[in-house]
Amino acid sequence: MQDIIAQRVEAVRQWLNVQQLDAIIIPHEDEFLGEYVPAHNERLHWLTGFTGSAGAAVITHDKAAIFVDGRYTVQVTNEVPNDLFEYRHLVTEPVLEWVKECVGKQAKVAIDPRMHSGAWLNQAQSKLAASHQLVILSENPVDTLWQERPQPIISTMRLMPESSVGQSSESKRQTIANQLVKESIDSAVLTSLDSIAWILNIRGGDVSRLPVLLSHAIIHNDATLEFFIESSRLAQGFVEHVGPGVSVFEPSELECRLNRLEHKRVLLDANNSNAWFSLTLQNAGAEIIAQPDPCQLPKAAKNATEVSGMKACHIRDGAAMTKFLCWLDGEVAAGRFHNEAVISDTLHAFRQQDSSLMDLSFDTISAAGTNAAMCHYNHENQPAPGKLPNHSLYLVDSGGQYLDGTTDITRTVAIGQPTQEMINQFTLVLKGHIALAKARFPKGTTGPQLDALARQFLWAEGFDYDHGTGHGVGHFLNVHEGPQSISKRQNTVALMPGMVLSNEPGYYRADGFGIRIENLELVVEHETQGDFSVLGFESLTRCPIDKRNINVDMLTNAELEWLNDYHQKVWNDVSPLVAGQDKTWLQQATSPLHHE
């Protein structure tokens, strides 16, 4: 593989010579800027061999560097040849800073604007304008050089009935149009695949783990919408399904339709759209209104039908998790310590017993022993999957895409007898999880204002975790959904009833063990005795938290009451769906804990 990568790097360098360019930046992103990239758009992987979900490479005539974040600092050394690429940290040694220092002054640095967000291009132009020439490409060299490129997945379009999503496409379009009229905006370009799926009430499978279709859309303030997708892909009954006002165009017609927005006020989300859109609109003479995707907030605040679906799929997902955890305990008790791949595949098989499962919601994190100390570990990127060590912890972070909702759950499981340190750290994480789950807060509260609740007990002992506490989750859509989040990072979006977020504090001891406890939480409204109502969370996830990992003496009476109440809900909802040994296991796993 190293020889192949060396040939590809050399081919890019020859292309630089022919084009009289000095460097090119190749990011992991594709033109849709989604969290996951389909195989036929994995340009960074083709060039470098890197399989991670975030990164970038820079190729010059005599240097090459690959940039990854803290999740992949070990993985990159296993996948990318160090005699071809320097390893750099994406956050502490940003791509643009490296270019400024390592690529000669006034050098011509090429980018494909479809692979970078509009916000990134603005930053690049600002940083490099005085020292380098940024060259905007009309054709990506990787697309020209990539032989035997995989064919795109052409999935079947699924029409989601109003009974499943709670609101017609026509009604959604009118809601967005009213918002545009209110702000004197003529049109909005929709580039986020989940926004397009949401507003048209359609789903697909063009991208692994995401029930979306590779497409674009433009919505106008009269509620009409232009949908850019191959007409051959339209499901039977599509026209009747979406209602009047939707016109379908071939993807090749997108630029022409954008050019028709001359002198129009056009909303474009610079963070979620690639820079080609902003350049095209600017050249067309449109006035770009830089605002967030108008579908984000109404999509995030689930309606009653979507909430009902999310609750239902979490109960069925809890039954699959129960069967899986019962199986795992039985295997360990029998002395069969499987590897991470076997365990992950077994969990998938239990979920597949539900006919409404369409896909996993992300690649399962199946992490045994010390591997769990890497919070985004992926056994499929390792030379060989790890095997369960006895007297340790096993962390499994997984989820499903069901027809009625999306799940995401992490459980940390005792394998044999965990050490007292493991138990104490698990309990600190659990206390933070409970504190956030029990939170009550006024309307207008943002996620970062709640983040410390989950970290406080770890902080008190001098510990922390290097990831966010909570991300938004879609309804049979993206498992990572904005704009809401709970983290240290600034976010001004207030939490609203109907939003779904994860609650996932953790602890990671390098080369030791990892712990994470994750439930999905629904934002709900609570009546009070005061002058106004407050918001809080309702746990959607239905799966036991491993009591063997808990130091009961570290829990307050209120925390213990929450845990026992949660486990009673798990028993009430899941026990009717399991039988025999699984039901016996569940009964034991959800039985109350008490202070001695």
Coordinates of C-alpha atoms in Angstrom, one line a residue:
M1 CA 0.0 0.0 0.0
Q2 CA 2.9 2.4 0.7
D3 CA 4.1 2.1 -2.9
I4 CA 0.6 2.9 -4.2
I5 CA 0.3 5.9 -1.9
A6 CA 3.8 7.1 -3.1
Q7 CA 2.7 6.8 -6.7
R8 CA -0.5 8.8 -6.0
V9 CA 1.5 11.6 -4.2
E10 CA 3.9 11.7 -7.1
A11 CA 1.0 12.0 -9.6
V12 CA -0.4 14.9 -7.7
R13 CA 3.0 16.6 -7.8
Q14 CA 3.2 16.1 -11.5
W15 CA -0.2 17.7 -11.8
L16 CA 1.1 20.7 -9.7
N17 CA 4.0 21.1 -12.2
V18 CA 1.7 21.0 -15.2
Q19 CA -0.7 23.5 -13.6
Q20 CA 2.2 25.7 -12.4
L21 CA 1.0 25.5 -8.8
D22 CA 3.0 25.1 -5.6
A23 CA 0.7 23.3 -3.3
I24 CA -2.8 21.8 -2.9
I25 CA -5.0 21.3 0.1
I26 CA -7.1 18.1 0.1
P27 CA -9.6 17.9 3.0
H28 CA -11.6 14.9 4.1
E29 CA -14.8 16.6 3.3
D30 CA -16.7 16.2 0.1
E31 CA -19.1 18.6 -1.7
F32 CA -21.9 17.9 0.7
L33 CA -19.9 18.7 3.8
G34 CA -21.7 15.9 5.7
E35 CA -20.4 14.1 8.8
Y36 CA -19.9 10.9 6.8
V37 CA -18.4 10.7 3.3
P38 CA -19.6 8.1 0.8
A39 CA -16.9 5.8 -0.5
H40 CA -16.8 7.3 -4.0
N41 CA -15.9 10.7 -2.4
E42 CA -13.2 9.5 0.0
R43 CA -10.5 11.6 -1.7
L44 CA -8.3 12.0 1.4
H45 CA -8.3 8.2 1.9
W46 CA -7.4 7.6 -1.7
L47 CA -4.4 10.0 -1.5
T48 CA -3.1 9.0 2.0
G49 CA -4.6 5.8 3.2
F50 CA -6.1 7.5 6.2
T51 CA -9.6 6.2 7.1
G52 CA -10.6 8.6 9.9
S53 CA -13.6 11.0 9.7
A54 CA -11.7 14.3 10.0
G55 CA -8.4 15.4 8.5
A56 CA -6.7 17.1 5.6
A57 CA -3.5 16.8 3.6
V58 CA -1.2 19.3 1.9
I59 CA 1.0 18.3 -1.0
T60 CA 3.8 20.5 -2.2
H61 CA 6.6 19.8 -4.7
D62 CA 8.9 18.5 -1.9
K63 CA 6.8 18.2 1.2
A64 CA 3.5 16.5 2.3
A65 CA 1.7 16.7 5.6
I66 CA -1.4 15.2 7.0
F67 CA -3.5 16.9 9.7
V68 CA -5.7 15.0 12.2
D69 CA -7.2 15.8 15.6
G70 CA -6.6 14.1 18.9
R71 CA -8.9 11.1 18.1
Y72 CA -6.6 9.9 15.3
T73 CA -3.1 10.7 16.4
V74 CA -2.4 7.0 16.9
Q75 CA -4.4 5.7 14.0
V76 CA -2.7 8.0 11.5
T77 CA 0.7 6.6 12.3
N78 CA -0.6 3.1 11.5
E79 CA -2.3 4.1 8.2
V80 CA -0.2 6.9 6.6
P81 CA 3.5 6.3 5.7
N82 CA 5.7 8.6 7.7
D83 CA 8.4 8.7 5.0
L84 CA 5.8 10.4 2.8
F85 CA 3.8 12.6 5.2
E86 CA 4.6 14.7 8.2
Y87 CA 2.0 14.1 11.0
R88 CA 0.4 17.3 12.3
H89 CA -2.4 18.1 14.8
L90 CA -5.4 19.6 13.1
V91 CA -6.2 21.9 16.1
T92 CA -2.8 23.0 17.5
E93 CA -1.1 23.1 14.1
P94 CA -3.8 24.2 11.7
V95 CA -3.5 23.6 8.0
L96 CA -3.4 27.3 7.1
E97 CA -0.6 28.0 9.6
W98 CA 1.5 25.2 8.2
V99 CA 1.0 26.5 4.7
K100 CA 2.1 30.0 5.8
E101 CA 5.2 28.6 7.4
C102 CA 6.2 25.8 5.1
V103 CA 5.1 26.9 1.6
G104 CA 7.1 29.7 0.0
K105 CA 6.0 33.3 0.0
Q106 CA 3.7 34.2 -2.9
A107 CA 3.3 30.5 -3.7
K108 CA 0.2 29.4 -5.5
V109 CA -1.9 27.3 -3.2
A110 CA -4.8 25.4 -4.9
I111 CA -8.1 24.5 -3.4
D112 CA -11.3 22.9 -4.7
P113 CA -14.0 25.2 -3.4
R114 CA -16.5 22.3 -3.3
M115 CA -14.5 20.6 -0.6
H116 CA -14.3 23.6 1.8
S117 CA -17.1 25.5 3.6
G118 CA -17.7 29.1 2.8
A119 CA -16.6 30.0 6.3
W120 CA -13.3 28.2 5.8
L121 CA -12.7 30.0 2.5
N122 CA -13.2 33.4 4.1
Q123 CA -10.7 32.4 6.8
A124 CA -8.2 31.2 4.2
Q125 CA -8.5 34.3 2.1
S126 CA -7.9 36.4 5.3
K127 CA -4.9 34.4 6.5
L128 CA -3.1 33.9 3.2
A129 CA -4.0 37.0 1.2
A130 CA -0.8 38.9 2.2
S131 CA 1.6 36.0 1.7
H132 CA 0.2 33.5 -0.8
Q133 CA -2.0 33.3 -3.8
L134 CA -5.1 31.2 -3.3
V135 CA -6.1 29.5 -6.6
I136 CA -9.7 28.4 -6.9
L137 CA -9.9 25.1 -9.0
S138 CA -12.7 24.2 -11.3
E139 CA -11.6 20.6 -11.4
N140 CA -10.2 18.4 -8.6
P141 CA -7.0 16.5 -9.6
V142 CA -8.0 13.6 -7.4
D143 CA -11.1 13.1 -9.5
T144 CA -9.0 13.0 -12.6
L145 CA -6.3 10.7 -11.2
W146 CA -8.5 8.3 -9.3
Q147 CA -8.6 5.0 -11.2
E148 CA -11.1 2.3 -10.3
R149 CA -13.1 4.8 -8.3
P150 CA -16.1 3.2 -6.5
Q151 CA -19.5 3.9 -8.1
P152 CA -21.9 6.0 -6.0
I153 CA -24.6 4.2 -4.1
I154 CA -27.9 4.8 -5.7
S155 CA -30.4 4.1 -3.0
T156 CA -34.2 3.9 -3.2
M157 CA -36.1 7.1 -2.2
R158 CA -38.4 6.4 0.7
L159 CA -41.5 8.6 1.1
M160 CA -42.2 9.3 4.7
P161 CA -46.0 9.5 5.3
E162 CA -47.4 12.3 7.4
S163 CA -48.5 9.7 10.0
S164 CA -44.8 9.0 10.6
V165 CA -43.4 12.6 10.6
G166 CA -46.4 14.6 11.8
Q167 CA -46.3 17.4 9.3
S168 CA -46.7 17.6 5.5
S169 CA -43.9 18.8 3.2
E170 CA -46.2 21.5 2.0
S171 CA -46.7 22.8 5.5
K172 CA -43.0 22.7 6.3
R173 CA -42.2 24.7 3.2
Q174 CA -44.8 27.3 4.1
T175 CA -43.3 27.6 7.6
I176 CA -39.8 28.3 6.1
A177 CA -41.3 30.6 3.5
N178 CA -43.0 32.7 6.2
Q179 CA -39.7 33.0 7.9
L180 CA -38.0 34.2 4.7
V181 CA -40.8 36.8 4.1
K182 CA -40.5 38.0 7.6
E183 CA -36.8 38.8 7.1
S184 CA -37.2 40.1 3.5
I185 CA -35.2 37.2 2.0
D186 CA -36.1 36.0 -1.5
S187 CA -34.6 32.5 -1.4
A188 CA -32.6 30.1 0.7
V189 CA -30.1 27.5 -0.6
L190 CA -30.4 24.2 1.3
T191 CA -27.2 22.2 1.2
S192 CA -27.5 20.1 4.4
L193 CA -28.7 16.6 3.3
D194 CA -30.8 16.1 6.4
S195 CA -32.6 19.5 5.9
I196 CA -33.6 18.4 2.4
A197 CA -34.8 15.0 3.6
W198 CA -36.7 16.7 6.4
I199 CA -38.5 19.4 4.4
L200 CA -39.5 17.0 1.6
N201 CA -40.3 14.1 4.0
I202 CA -38.1 11.7 2.2
R203 CA -35.3 9.4 3.2
G204 CA -32.6 7.4 1.4
G205 CA -29.4 5.6 1.9
D206 CA -26.8 7.2 -0.3
V207 CA -24.4 7.7 2.6
S208 CA -23.7 4.9 5.1
R209 CA -25.4 5.5 8.5
L210 CA -27.3 8.6 7.2
P211 CA -30.8 8.1 5.7
V212 CA -30.4 10.8 3.1
L213 CA -30.1 11.3 -0.6
L214 CA -27.2 13.2 -2.3
S215 CA -29.1 16.3 -3.5
H216 CA -29.5 20.1 -3.2
A217 CA -32.5 22.4 -3.0
I218 CA -33.5 26.0 -3.2
I219 CA -36.6 27.2 -1.4
H220 CA -38.2 30.5 -2.2
N221 CA -40.3 32.9 -0.1
D222 CA -43.5 31.8 -2.0
A223 CA -43.0 28.3 -0.6
T224 CA -41.9 26.8 -4.0
L225 CA -38.8 24.6 -4.0
E226 CA -36.3 23.5 -6.6
F227 CA -35.0 20.0 -5.9
F228 CA -31.8 18.9 -7.6
I229 CA -31.6 15.2 -8.0
E230 CA -31.7 12.8 -11.0
S231 CA -35.3 12.5 -12.1
S232 CA -34.9 8.7 -12.5
R233 CA -34.5 8.5 -8.7
L234 CA -37.9 9.9 -7.8
A235 CA -40.1 7.4 -6.0
Q236 CA -43.5 6.6 -7.4
G237 CA -46.0 9.1 -6.0
F238 CA -43.3 11.7 -5.2
V239 CA -45.3 14.6 -6.9
E240 CA -48.4 13.8 -4.9
H241 CA -46.4 13.2 -1.7
V242 CA -44.7 16.6 -1.6
G243 CA -47.6 18.6 -2.9
P244 CA -47.7 21.5 -5.4
G245 CA -44.8 23.9 -5.8
V246 CA -41.8 21.4 -6.0
S247 CA -39.9 21.4 -9.3
V248 CA -37.3 18.7 -10.0
F249 CA -34.0 19.6 -11.8
E250 CA -31.1 17.5 -12.8
P251 CA -27.9 18.2 -10.7
S252 CA -26.2 19.6 -13.8
E253 CA -28.8 22.4 -13.8
L254 CA -27.8 23.7 -10.3
E255 CA -25.4 26.4 -11.5
C256 CA -27.8 27.7 -14.0
R257 CA -30.6 28.0 -11.4
L258 CA -28.3 29.7 -9.0
N259 CA -27.4 32.2 -11.7
R260 CA -31.1 33.1 -11.9
L261 CA -30.9 34.5 -8.4
E262 CA -29.3 37.7 -9.7
H263 CA -30.1 40.8 -7.5
K264 CA -32.0 38.5 -5.1
R265 CA -31.4 38.3 -1.3
V266 CA -30.3 34.7 -0.8
L267 CA -29.8 33.0 2.5
L268 CA -26.7 30.8 2.6
D269 CA -25.3 29.0 5.7
A270 CA -21.5 29.6 5.4
N271 CA -20.8 26.8 7.9
N272 CA -22.8 24.1 6.2
S273 CA -22.5 25.0 2.5
N274 CA -19.4 24.6 0.4
A275 CA -17.6 27.7 -0.9
W276 CA -18.6 27.0 -4.5
F277 CA -22.1 28.1 -3.7
S278 CA -21.0 31.5 -2.3
L279 CA -18.6 32.1 -5.2
T280 CA -21.3 31.2 -7.7
L281 CA -23.9 33.4 -6.1
Q282 CA -21.5 36.3 -5.8
N283 CA -20.6 36.0 -9.5
A284 CA -24.3 35.9 -10.3
G285 CA -24.9 39.2 -8.5
A286 CA -27.0 37.9 -5.7
E287 CA -26.9 39.4 -2.2
I288 CA -25.8 36.7 0.2
I289 CA -27.5 36.7 3.6
A290 CA -25.2 34.8 5.9
Q291 CA -27.6 33.0 8.3
P292 CA -28.0 29.5 9.7
D293 CA -29.9 26.9 7.6
P294 CA -33.6 27.9 8.2
C295 CA -34.6 24.2 8.6
Q296 CA -32.3 23.6 11.6
L297 CA -34.5 24.8 14.4
P298 CA -37.9 23.5 13.3
K299 CA -36.2 20.2 12.4
A300 CA -34.6 20.0 15.9
A301 CA -37.8 20.7 17.8
K302 CA -39.6 17.4 17.3
N303 CA -43.4 17.5 17.0
A304 CA -45.7 15.1 18.9
T305 CA -45.6 12.4 16.2
E306 CA -41.8 12.4 16.0
V307 CA -41.5 12.4 19.8
S308 CA -43.9 9.4 19.9
G309 CA -41.7 7.6 17.4
M310 CA -38.5 8.4 19.2
K311 CA -39.9 6.9 22.4
A312 CA -41.2 3.8 20.7
C313 CA -37.9 3.0 18.9
H314 CA -35.9 3.5 22.1
I315 CA -38.0 0.9 23.9
R316 CA -37.4 -1.6 21.0
D317 CA -33.7 -0.6 20.9
G318 CA -33.6 -1.2 24.7
A319 CA -34.9 -4.7 24.1
A320 CA -32.1 -5.4 21.6
M321 CA -29.5 -4.0 24.1
T322 CA -31.0 -6.2 26.9
K323 CA -30.6 -9.3 24.8
F324 CA -27.1 -8.3 23.8
L325 CA -26.0 -7.5 27.4
C326 CA -27.5 -10.8 28.7
W327 CA -25.6 -12.7 26.0
L328 CA -22.3 -10.9 26.8
D329 CA -22.6 -11.6 30.5
G330 CA -23.3 -15.3 29.7
E331 CA -20.3 -15.5 27.4
V332 CA -18.0 -13.9 30.0
A333 CA -19.3 -16.2 32.7
A334 CA -18.5 -19.2 30.5
G335 CA -15.0 -18.0 30.0
R336 CA -15.5 -17.0 26.4
F337 CA -13.8 -13.6 26.0
H338 CA -14.6 -12.5 22.4
N339 CA -12.9 -9.8 20.4
E340 CA -14.4 -6.4 19.7
A341 CA -15.5 -7.3 16.2
V342 CA -17.5 -10.4 17.3
I343 CA -19.2 -8.5 20.0
S344 CA -20.1 -5.6 17.7
D345 CA -21.5 -7.9 15.1
T346 CA -23.5 -9.7 17.7
L347 CA -25.1 -6.5 18.9
H348 CA -25.9 -5.6 15.3
A349 CA -27.6 -9.0 14.9
F350 CA -29.8 -8.4 17.9
R351 CA -30.9 -5.0 16.5
Q352 CA -31.6 -6.6 13.1
Q353 CA -34.3 -8.7 14.7
D354 CA -36.4 -5.5 14.5
S355 CA -37.7 -5.2 10.9
S356 CA -37.9 -1.4 11.2
L357 CA -34.1 -1.1 11.5
M358 CA -32.9 0.5 8.4
D359 CA -29.2 0.9 9.3
L360 CA -26.9 1.6 12.2
S361 CA -26.8 5.3 13.2
F362 CA -23.0 5.3 13.2
D363 CA -20.2 2.8 13.2
T364 CA -20.3 1.0 16.6
I365 CA -17.5 1.8 19.0
S366 CA -16.7 -1.6 20.5
A367 CA -13.8 -1.0 22.8
A368 CA -12.2 -3.6 25.2
G369 CA -9.9 -2.8 28.0
T370 CA -7.3 -0.1 27.2
N371 CA -8.9 0.6 23.8
A372 CA -11.8 2.3 25.6
A373 CA -9.4 5.0 26.7
M374 CA -9.7 6.3 23.1
C375 CA -13.1 8.0 23.2
H376 CA -13.7 7.5 19.4
Y377 CA -11.9 4.2 19.0
N378 CA -12.9 2.1 16.0
H379 CA -11.9 -1.5 15.9
E380 CA -12.2 -1.7 12.2
N381 CA -9.3 0.7 11.8
Q382 CA -6.9 -1.5 13.8
P383 CA -4.6 -4.3 12.6
A384 CA -6.6 -6.7 14.7
P385 CA -9.6 -6.1 17.0
G386 CA -8.9 -6.2 20.7
K387 CA -10.0 -9.1 22.9
L388 CA -11.9 -8.7 26.2
P389 CA -9.5 -8.9 29.1
N390 CA -10.9 -10.3 32.4
H391 CA -11.4 -7.9 35.4
S392 CA -11.8 -4.9 33.1
L393 CA -14.4 -2.6 31.5
Y394 CA -15.9 -2.9 28.0
L395 CA -17.3 0.2 26.4
V396 CA -19.9 0.0 23.6
D397 CA -21.3 3.1 21.9
S398 CA -23.9 2.2 19.3
G399 CA -27.2 3.1 17.8
G400 CA -29.8 2.4 15.2
Q401 CA -31.7 4.1 12.4
Y402 CA -35.3 3.0 12.7
L403 CA -38.3 4.1 10.6
D404 CA -39.7 5.9 13.6
G405 CA -36.5 7.4 15.1
T406 CA -32.8 7.4 15.8
T407 CA -31.0 5.9 18.8
D408 CA -27.6 6.4 20.3
I409 CA -26.5 4.7 23.6
T410 CA -23.3 4.0 25.4
R411 CA -22.9 1.5 28.1
T412 CA -19.7 0.6 30.0
V413 CA -19.9 -3.0 31.2
A414 CA -18.0 -4.9 33.9
I415 CA -16.0 -7.8 32.6
G416 CA -15.2 -9.9 35.7
Q417 CA -14.4 -7.8 38.7
P418 CA -13.5 -4.2 37.9
T419 CA -10.9 -2.5 40.1
Q420 CA -12.0 -0.1 42.9
E421 CA -10.6 2.8 40.9
M422 CA -12.7 1.8 37.9
I423 CA -15.8 1.6 40.1
N424 CA -15.1 5.0 41.7
Q425 CA -14.5 6.7 38.4
F426 CA -17.6 5.2 36.9
T427 CA -19.6 6.5 39.9
L428 CA -18.3 10.0 39.4
V429 CA -19.4 9.8 35.7
L430 CA -22.8 8.5 36.8
K431 CA -23.3 11.3 39.3
G432 CA -22.7 13.8 36.5
H433 CA -25.0 12.0 34.2
I434 CA -27.7 12.1 36.8
A435 CA -27.2 15.8 37.6
L436 CA -27.7 16.7 34.0
A437 CA -30.7 14.3 33.6
K438 CA -32.4 15.9 36.7
A439 CA -31.7 19.5 35.6
R440 CA -34.4 22.1 35.6
F441 CA -33.8 25.4 33.7
P442 CA -35.6 28.4 32.4
K443 CA -36.5 28.9 28.8
G444 CA -33.6 30.6 27.0
T445 CA -31.0 28.4 28.6
T446 CA -28.3 27.2 26.3
G447 CA -26.3 23.9 26.3
P448 CA -23.0 25.4 27.5
Q449 CA -24.8 26.8 30.6
L450 CA -25.6 23.2 31.6
D451 CA -22.4 21.5 30.7
A452 CA -20.7 22.0 34.1
L453 CA -23.5 19.9 35.7
A454 CA -22.2 16.8 34.1
R455 CA -18.5 17.6 34.8
Q456 CA -18.7 18.9 38.4
F457 CA -18.0 15.7 40.2
L458 CA -15.0 14.8 37.9
W459 CA -13.8 18.4 38.2
A460 CA -13.9 18.2 42.0
E461 CA -11.4 15.3 41.9
G462 CA -9.2 16.9 39.2
F463 CA -10.6 15.0 36.2
D464 CA -12.3 15.9 33.0
Y465 CA -13.2 14.5 29.5
D466 CA -12.1 15.9 26.2
H467 CA -15.4 15.9 24.3
G468 CA -18.8 17.5 24.4
T469 CA -21.4 16.3 26.9
G470 CA -24.3 16.3 24.5
H471 CA -25.2 16.6 20.8
G472 CA -28.5 16.9 19.1
V473 CA -30.1 13.8 17.5
G474 CA -32.5 13.7 14.5
H475 CA -35.7 11.8 13.9
F476 CA -34.7 8.9 11.5
L477 CA -32.0 11.4 10.4
N478 CA -28.5 12.4 11.5
V479 CA -27.4 11.0 14.8
H480 CA -25.4 14.2 15.2
E481 CA -27.8 17.1 14.6
G482 CA -27.5 20.8 15.2
P483 CA -27.9 23.5 16.1
Q484 CA -28.2 22.5 19.8
S485 CA -25.4 21.0 21.9
I486 CA -24.1 20.7 25.4
S487 CA -20.4 21.4 25.7
K488 CA -17.8 23.9 26.8
R489 CA -17.8 25.3 23.3
Q490 CA -19.9 28.5 22.9
N491 CA -23.4 27.9 21.5
T492 CA -26.0 30.6 21.7
V493 CA -28.9 28.3 20.6
A494 CA -31.5 28.0 23.4
L495 CA -32.8 24.5 24.2
M496 CA -36.5 24.1 23.2
P497 CA -39.2 21.5 24.0
G498 CA -39.0 18.7 21.5
M499 CA -35.2 18.8 21.1
V500 CA -33.4 15.6 21.7
L501 CA -29.8 15.6 23.0
S502 CA -27.4 13.1 24.3
N503 CA -26.2 13.0 27.9
E504 CA -22.8 11.4 27.8
P505 CA -20.1 12.3 30.3
G506 CA -17.1 10.1 30.4
Y507 CA -13.7 9.4 31.9
Y508 CA -10.6 8.1 30.0
R509 CA -7.4 6.9 31.6
A510 CA -4.7 6.6 28.9
D511 CA -3.5 3.1 28.5
G512 CA -5.9 2.1 31.3
F513 CA -9.6 2.1 30.7
G514 CA -12.5 4.2 29.4
I515 CA -16.0 5.0 30.8
R516 CA -19.0 6.7 29.2
I517 CA -22.6 6.6 30.1
E518 CA -25.0 7.9 27.4
N519 CA -28.7 8.3 27.3
L520 CA -30.7 10.4 24.9
E521 CA -32.8 13.1 26.6
L522 CA -36.0 14.8 25.4
V523 CA -36.4 18.5 26.3
V524 CA -39.8 18.8 28.0
E525 CA -41.7 21.6 29.8
H526 CA -42.5 21.4 33.5
E527 CA -45.2 23.4 35.3
T528 CA -44.1 25.1 38.5
Q529 CA -45.6 26.9 41.4
G530 CA -43.9 30.1 40.3
D531 CA -44.7 32.6 37.7
F532 CA -43.3 30.6 34.7
S533 CA -42.7 27.1 33.6
V534 CA -39.3 25.6 33.3
L535 CA -37.6 23.0 31.0
G536 CA -36.0 19.8 31.9
F537 CA -35.1 16.4 30.4
E538 CA -37.0 13.1 30.0
S539 CA -34.7 10.1 29.4
L540 CA -35.6 8.3 26.2
T541 CA -33.1 5.5 26.4
R542 CA -34.3 2.3 28.0
C543 CA -31.3 0.1 29.0
P544 CA -29.8 -0.8 32.4
I545 CA -26.8 1.0 33.7
D546 CA -24.3 -1.6 35.0
K547 CA -24.8 -1.7 38.8
R548 CA -21.6 -3.7 39.3
N549 CA -19.6 -0.6 38.4
I550 CA -21.3 1.6 41.0
N551 CA -20.0 2.6 44.5
V552 CA -23.4 3.1 46.2
D553 CA -21.8 4.9 49.1
M554 CA -20.8 7.7 46.7
L555 CA -24.4 8.3 45.7
T556 CA -26.7 10.7 47.6
N557 CA -30.3 9.5 48.4
A558 CA -31.6 11.7 45.6
E559 CA -29.1 10.2 43.1
L560 CA -30.0 6.7 44.2
E561 CA -33.7 7.5 43.9
W562 CA -33.1 8.7 40.3
L563 CA -31.2 5.5 39.4
N564 CA -33.9 3.2 40.9
D565 CA -36.7 5.1 39.2
Y566 CA -34.9 5.0 35.9
H567 CA -34.4 1.2 36.2
Q568 CA -38.0 0.8 37.1
K569 CA -39.0 2.6 33.8
V570 CA -36.6 0.3 31.9
W571 CA -38.2 -2.8 33.4
N572 CA -41.7 -1.5 32.8
D573 CA -41.1 -0.7 29.1
V574 CA -38.7 -3.4 28.0
S575 CA -39.7 -6.5 30.0
P576 CA -42.8 -7.1 27.8
L577 CA -40.5 -7.4 24.8
V578 CA -38.1 -10.0 26.2
A579 CA -38.6 -13.5 27.6
G580 CA -36.9 -16.3 29.3
Q581 CA -33.2 -15.8 30.3
D582 CA -33.2 -12.3 28.9
K583 CA -36.1 -11.3 31.1
T584 CA -34.5 -12.9 34.1
W585 CA -31.3 -11.0 33.4
L586 CA -33.2 -7.7 33.0
Q587 CA -35.0 -8.2 36.3
Q588 CA -31.7 -8.6 38.1
A589 CA -30.1 -5.7 36.2
T590 CA -32.9 -3.3 37.1
S591 CA -33.5 -4.4 40.7
P592 CA -33.2 -1.5 43.2
L593 CA -30.0 -0.5 44.9
H594 CA -29.9 0.6 48.5
H595 CA -27.6 2.2 50.9
E596 CA -26.4 -0.3 53.6

